[in-house]
Coordinates of C-alpha atoms in Angstrom, one line a residue:
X1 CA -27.7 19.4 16.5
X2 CA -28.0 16.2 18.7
X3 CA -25.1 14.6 20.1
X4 CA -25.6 11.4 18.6
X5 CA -26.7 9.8 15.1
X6 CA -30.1 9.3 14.0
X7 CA -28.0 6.4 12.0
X8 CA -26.4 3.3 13.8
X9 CA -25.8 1.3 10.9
X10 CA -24.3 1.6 6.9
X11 CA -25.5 -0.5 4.1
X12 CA -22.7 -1.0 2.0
X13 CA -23.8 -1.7 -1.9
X14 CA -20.6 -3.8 -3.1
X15 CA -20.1 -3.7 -6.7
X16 CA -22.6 -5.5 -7.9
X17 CA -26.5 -7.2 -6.9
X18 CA -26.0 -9.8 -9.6
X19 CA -25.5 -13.0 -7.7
X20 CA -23.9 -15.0 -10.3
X21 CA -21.2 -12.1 -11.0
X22 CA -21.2 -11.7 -7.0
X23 CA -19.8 -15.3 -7.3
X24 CA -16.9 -14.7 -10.0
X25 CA -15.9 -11.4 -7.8
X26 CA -15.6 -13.8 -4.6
X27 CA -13.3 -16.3 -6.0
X28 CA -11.6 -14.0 -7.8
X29 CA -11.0 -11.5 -4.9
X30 CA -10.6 -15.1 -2.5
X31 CA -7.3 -16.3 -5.1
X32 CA -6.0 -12.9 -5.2
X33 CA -5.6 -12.0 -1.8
X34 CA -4.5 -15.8 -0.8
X35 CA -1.4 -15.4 -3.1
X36 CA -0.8 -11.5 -2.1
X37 CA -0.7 -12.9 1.8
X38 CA 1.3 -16.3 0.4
X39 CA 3.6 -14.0 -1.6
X40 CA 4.3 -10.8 0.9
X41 CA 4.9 -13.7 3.9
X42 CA 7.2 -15.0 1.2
X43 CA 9.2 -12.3 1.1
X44 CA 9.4 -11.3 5.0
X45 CA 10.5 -15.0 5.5
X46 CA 13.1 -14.9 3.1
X47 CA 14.2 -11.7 4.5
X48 CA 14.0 -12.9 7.5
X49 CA 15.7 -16.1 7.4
X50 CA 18.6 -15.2 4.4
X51 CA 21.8 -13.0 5.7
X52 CA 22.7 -12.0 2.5
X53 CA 19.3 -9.9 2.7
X54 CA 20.1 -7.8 5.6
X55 CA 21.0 -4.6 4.1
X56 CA 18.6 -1.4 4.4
X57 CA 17.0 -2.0 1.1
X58 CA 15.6 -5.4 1.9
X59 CA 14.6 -4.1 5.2
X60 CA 12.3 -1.7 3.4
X61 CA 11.1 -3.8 1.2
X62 CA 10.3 -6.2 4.6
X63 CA 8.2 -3.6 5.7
X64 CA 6.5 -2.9 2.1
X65 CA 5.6 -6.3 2.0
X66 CA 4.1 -6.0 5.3
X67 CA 2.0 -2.8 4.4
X68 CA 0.5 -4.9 2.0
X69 CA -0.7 -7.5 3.7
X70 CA -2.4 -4.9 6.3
X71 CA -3.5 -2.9 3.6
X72 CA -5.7 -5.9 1.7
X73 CA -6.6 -7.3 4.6
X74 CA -8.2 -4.1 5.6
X75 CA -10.4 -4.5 2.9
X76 CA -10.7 -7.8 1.6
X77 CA -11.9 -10.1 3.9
X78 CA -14.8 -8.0 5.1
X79 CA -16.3 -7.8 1.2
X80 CA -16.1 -11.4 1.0
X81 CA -17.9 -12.3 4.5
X82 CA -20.0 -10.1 3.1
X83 CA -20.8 -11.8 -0.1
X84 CA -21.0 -15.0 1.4
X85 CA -22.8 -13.9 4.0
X86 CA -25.2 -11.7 2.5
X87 CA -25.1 -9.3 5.5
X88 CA -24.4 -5.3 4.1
X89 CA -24.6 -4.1 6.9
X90 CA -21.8 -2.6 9.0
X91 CA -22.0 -0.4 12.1
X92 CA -20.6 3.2 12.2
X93 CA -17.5 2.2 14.8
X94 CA -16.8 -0.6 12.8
X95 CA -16.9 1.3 9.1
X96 CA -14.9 4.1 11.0
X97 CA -12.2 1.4 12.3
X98 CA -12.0 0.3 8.8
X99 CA -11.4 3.6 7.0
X100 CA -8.7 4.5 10.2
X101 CA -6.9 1.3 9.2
X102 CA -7.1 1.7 5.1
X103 CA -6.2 5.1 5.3
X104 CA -3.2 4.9 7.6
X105 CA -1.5 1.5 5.7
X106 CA -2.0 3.5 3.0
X107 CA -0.4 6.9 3.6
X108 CA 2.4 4.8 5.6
X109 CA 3.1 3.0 2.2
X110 CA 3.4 6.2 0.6
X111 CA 6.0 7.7 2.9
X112 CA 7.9 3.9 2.4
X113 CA 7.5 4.3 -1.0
X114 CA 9.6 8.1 -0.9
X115 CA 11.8 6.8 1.7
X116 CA 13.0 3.8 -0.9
X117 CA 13.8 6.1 -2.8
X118 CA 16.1 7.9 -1.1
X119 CA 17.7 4.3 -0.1
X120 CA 17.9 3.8 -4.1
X121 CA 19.4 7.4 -4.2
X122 CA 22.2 6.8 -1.7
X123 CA 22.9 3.3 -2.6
X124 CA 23.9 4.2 -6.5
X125 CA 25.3 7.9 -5.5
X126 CA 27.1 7.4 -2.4
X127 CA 28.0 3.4 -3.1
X128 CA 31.3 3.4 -0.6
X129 CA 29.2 5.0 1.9
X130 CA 26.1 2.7 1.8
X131 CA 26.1 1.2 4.7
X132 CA 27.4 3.9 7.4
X133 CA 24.2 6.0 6.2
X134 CA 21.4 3.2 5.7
X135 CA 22.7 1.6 9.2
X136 CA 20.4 -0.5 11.0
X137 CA 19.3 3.0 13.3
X138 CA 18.6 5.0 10.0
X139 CA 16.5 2.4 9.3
X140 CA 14.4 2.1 12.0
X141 CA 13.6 5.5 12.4
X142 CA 12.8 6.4 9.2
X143 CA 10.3 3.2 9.7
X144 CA 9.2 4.7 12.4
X145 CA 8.3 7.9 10.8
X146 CA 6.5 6.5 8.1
X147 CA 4.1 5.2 10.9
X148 CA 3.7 8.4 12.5
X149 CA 3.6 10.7 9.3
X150 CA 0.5 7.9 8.0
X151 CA -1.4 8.5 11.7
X152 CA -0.8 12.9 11.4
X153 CA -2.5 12.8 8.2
X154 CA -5.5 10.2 9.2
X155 CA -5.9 12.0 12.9
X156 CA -7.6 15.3 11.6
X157 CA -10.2 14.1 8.9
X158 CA -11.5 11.6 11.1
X159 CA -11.3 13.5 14.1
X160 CA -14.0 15.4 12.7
X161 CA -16.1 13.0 10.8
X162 CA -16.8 10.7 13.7
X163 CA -19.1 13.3 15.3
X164 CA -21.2 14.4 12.2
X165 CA -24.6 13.2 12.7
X166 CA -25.8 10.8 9.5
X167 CA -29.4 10.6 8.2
X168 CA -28.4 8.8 4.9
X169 CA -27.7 4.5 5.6
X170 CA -26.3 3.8 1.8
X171 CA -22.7 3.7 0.8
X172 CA -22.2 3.2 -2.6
X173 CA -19.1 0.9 -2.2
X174 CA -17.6 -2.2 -1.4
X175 CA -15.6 -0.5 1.9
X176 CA -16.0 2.2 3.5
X177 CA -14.2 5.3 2.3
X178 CA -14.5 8.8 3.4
X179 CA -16.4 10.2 0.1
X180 CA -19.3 7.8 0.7
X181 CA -19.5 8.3 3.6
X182 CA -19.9 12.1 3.6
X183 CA -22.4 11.9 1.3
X184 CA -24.4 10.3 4.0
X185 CA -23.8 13.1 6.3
X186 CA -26.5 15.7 7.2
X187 CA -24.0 18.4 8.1
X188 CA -21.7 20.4 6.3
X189 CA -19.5 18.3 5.2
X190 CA -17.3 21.5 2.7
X191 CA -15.0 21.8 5.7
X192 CA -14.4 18.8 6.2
X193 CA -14.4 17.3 2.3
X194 CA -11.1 20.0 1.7
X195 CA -9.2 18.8 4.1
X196 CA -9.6 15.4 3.0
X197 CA -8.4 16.6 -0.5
X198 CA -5.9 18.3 1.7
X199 CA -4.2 15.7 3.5
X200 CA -4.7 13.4 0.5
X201 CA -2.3 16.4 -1.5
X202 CA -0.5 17.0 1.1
X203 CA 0.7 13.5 1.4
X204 CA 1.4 12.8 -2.2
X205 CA 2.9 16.3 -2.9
X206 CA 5.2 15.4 0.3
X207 CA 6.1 11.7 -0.9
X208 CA 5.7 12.4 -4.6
X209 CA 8.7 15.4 -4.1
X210 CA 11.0 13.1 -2.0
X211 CA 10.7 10.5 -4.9
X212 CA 11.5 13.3 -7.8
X213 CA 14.2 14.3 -6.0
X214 CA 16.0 11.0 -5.4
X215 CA 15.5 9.7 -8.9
X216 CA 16.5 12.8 -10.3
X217 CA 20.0 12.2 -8.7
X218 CA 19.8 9.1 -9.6
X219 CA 19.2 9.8 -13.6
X220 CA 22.2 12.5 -13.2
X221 CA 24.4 9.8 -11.6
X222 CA 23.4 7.0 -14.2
X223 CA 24.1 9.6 -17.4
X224 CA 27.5 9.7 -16.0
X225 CA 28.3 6.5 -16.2
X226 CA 30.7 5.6 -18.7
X227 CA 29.3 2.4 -20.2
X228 CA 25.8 1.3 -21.3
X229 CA 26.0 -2.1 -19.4
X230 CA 26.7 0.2 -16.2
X231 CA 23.9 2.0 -17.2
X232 CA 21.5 -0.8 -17.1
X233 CA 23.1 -2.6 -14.2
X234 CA 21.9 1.0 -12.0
X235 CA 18.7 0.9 -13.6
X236 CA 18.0 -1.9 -12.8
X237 CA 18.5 -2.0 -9.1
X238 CA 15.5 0.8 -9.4
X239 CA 13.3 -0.2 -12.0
X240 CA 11.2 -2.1 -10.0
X241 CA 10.4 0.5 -7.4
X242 CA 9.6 3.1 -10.1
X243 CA 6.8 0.7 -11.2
X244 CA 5.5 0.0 -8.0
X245 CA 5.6 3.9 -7.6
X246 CA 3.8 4.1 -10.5
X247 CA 1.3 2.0 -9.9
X248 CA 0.9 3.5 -6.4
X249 CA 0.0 7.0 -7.1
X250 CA -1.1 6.4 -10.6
X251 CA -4.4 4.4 -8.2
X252 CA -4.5 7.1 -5.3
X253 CA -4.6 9.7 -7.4
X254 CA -7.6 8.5 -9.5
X255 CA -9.6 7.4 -6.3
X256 CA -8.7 10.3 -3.9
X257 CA -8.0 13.9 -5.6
X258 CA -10.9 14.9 -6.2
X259 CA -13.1 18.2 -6.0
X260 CA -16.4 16.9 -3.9
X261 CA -17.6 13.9 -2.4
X262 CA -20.6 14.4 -4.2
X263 CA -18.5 13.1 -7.2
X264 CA -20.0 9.7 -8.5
X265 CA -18.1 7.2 -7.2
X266 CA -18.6 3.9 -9.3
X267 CA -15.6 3.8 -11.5
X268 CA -13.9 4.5 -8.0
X269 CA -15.1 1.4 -6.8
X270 CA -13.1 -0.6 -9.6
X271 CA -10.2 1.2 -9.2
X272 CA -10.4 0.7 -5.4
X273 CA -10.7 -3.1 -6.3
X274 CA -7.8 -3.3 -8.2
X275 CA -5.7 -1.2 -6.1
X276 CA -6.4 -3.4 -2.3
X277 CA -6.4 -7.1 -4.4
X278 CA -4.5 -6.7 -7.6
X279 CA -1.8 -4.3 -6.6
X280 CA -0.8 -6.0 -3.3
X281 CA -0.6 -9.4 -5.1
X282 CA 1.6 -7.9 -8.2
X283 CA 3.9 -5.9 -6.2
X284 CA 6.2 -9.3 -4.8
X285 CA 6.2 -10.0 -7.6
X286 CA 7.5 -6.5 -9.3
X287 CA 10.3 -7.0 -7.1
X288 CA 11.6 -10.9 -6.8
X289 CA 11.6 -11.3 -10.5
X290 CA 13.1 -8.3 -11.4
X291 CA 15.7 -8.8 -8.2
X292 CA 18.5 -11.4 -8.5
X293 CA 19.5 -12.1 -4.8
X294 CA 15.6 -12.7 -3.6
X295 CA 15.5 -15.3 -6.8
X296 CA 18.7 -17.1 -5.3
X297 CA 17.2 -16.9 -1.7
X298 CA 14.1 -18.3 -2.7
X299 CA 15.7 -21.4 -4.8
X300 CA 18.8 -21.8 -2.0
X301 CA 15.6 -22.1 0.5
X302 CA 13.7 -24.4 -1.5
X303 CA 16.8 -26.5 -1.8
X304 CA 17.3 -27.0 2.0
X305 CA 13.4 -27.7 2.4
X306 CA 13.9 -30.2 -0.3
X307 CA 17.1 -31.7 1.3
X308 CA 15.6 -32.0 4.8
X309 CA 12.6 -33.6 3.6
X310 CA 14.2 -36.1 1.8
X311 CA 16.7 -37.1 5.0
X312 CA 13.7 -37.5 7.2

């Protein structure tokens, strides 16, 4: 086998080679990841700028909200230079860069996501003790792991994809992903395939257990509750997580547990779509209209804007 690829470049299909329906897909992916951006920066700024949003949850929820952003703009802005641009192509360093960058906001949002949980956990189960466990240290590091647990399970799949030696150009998709790409390959990609499916499983069963676990102590907690108004006042400090959870692994799941990268892979695509435009801009949203103090940050900040404007 020679040390290098017979293949330099990838042709990436998109979605679509309809140019009027190459046009509605550009504006619509343009608005959508504008308003994810405009709405995630939203939410760091308010976090950033309000004190009454300086517990651990909102921290978390910082960092989400940065994840997101990454995440789509990982994806998104490369499909639209390359609608507007016409140019399919993309070189092997730079589809491998993309897929190293995909891959790691997304497992790192995964590991958030179970991590959440466990702050939801702890904030309706151990209420007097909130703050002495979630302090600002806690915090950080369990950032911090989320970052590193992401790079562990990106590190050994693409450590052994980058040498493979491609006589195949075409990649069925709009990014690059590792299923498409293997298909290109023209070694034996088996190894390599199962530990994709590995570290994809491994990830979720790992994240997916740590969520179980916390809103199963949660759902014991609530049940205890004496009231139904206490009942929904704990649910509701949770509810919105459990749909961004939902939606979250719900996507993944479809996209990356699979048996073969042989697997067709257009209804992928869609999925794909919906998951690094749609979800990213929904998921603010999930949260700051479901969440009380983020509504009176956002209103108490747009108040101060409007009273310094109207001074000057």
């Amino acid at each position: 086998m020679r040390n290098h690829s017979s293949v330099t470049m990838f042709i990436l299909l998109g979605l679509t080679n309809d140019p009027q329906l190459e046009i509605l897909i550009f504006v619509f992916l343009l608005i959508t990841y504008l308003s994810s951006i405009i709405g995630n920066l939203t939410i760091i700024v308010l976090i950033l700028m309000d004190p009454h949003l300086k517990t651990a949850m909102y921290f978390f929820l910082q960092n989400f909200s940065f994840l997101e952003i990454s995440f789509t703009t990982a994806c998104v802005p490369a499909y639209l230079y390359m609608i507007s641009s016409g140019d399919k192509t993309i070189s092997i360093g730079a589809c491998f860069g993309q897929i190293f960058f995909i891959v790691l906001f997304a497992a790192t949002e995964f590991f958030l996501l179970a991590v959440m949980s466990y702050d939801r956990y702890v904030a309706i189960c151990k209420p007097l003790h909130y703050v002495t466990i979630m302090n600002s240290r806690v915090c950080r590091i369990l950032i911090i792991n989320c970052w590193v647990s992401g790079l562990l399970i990106i590190s050994p799949p693409l450590g052994l994809t980058v040498p493979l030696e491609f006589c195949g150009s075409v990649i069925d998709h709009f990014a690059c992903d590792a299923s498409p790409i293997l298909k290109n390959s023209c070694s034996d990609t088996w190894f390599i395939e199962q530990l994709v499916v590995a570290c994809a499983v491994l990830t979720f069963i790992l994240t997916l257990v740590g969520v179980a676990v916390s809103y199963i102590c949660i759902l014991r907690m609530i049940l205890r509750l004496p009231s139904v108004q206490q009942r929904k006042k704990a649910f509701s400090t949770c509810s919105s997580h459990l749909i961004v959870v939902s939606l979250s692994y719900g996507s993944a799941i479809f996209i990356y547990v699979k048996p073969s990268a042989k697997d067709e892979v257009a209804m992928n695509k869609v999925v794909s779509l919906l998951a690094t435009s749609v979800a990213p801009l929904l998921n603010p949203f999930i949260y700051t209209l479901r969440n009380k103090q983020v509504r009176e940050s956002f209103h108490n900040t747009l108040k101060r804007f409007t009273f310094i404007s109207k001074q000057e």
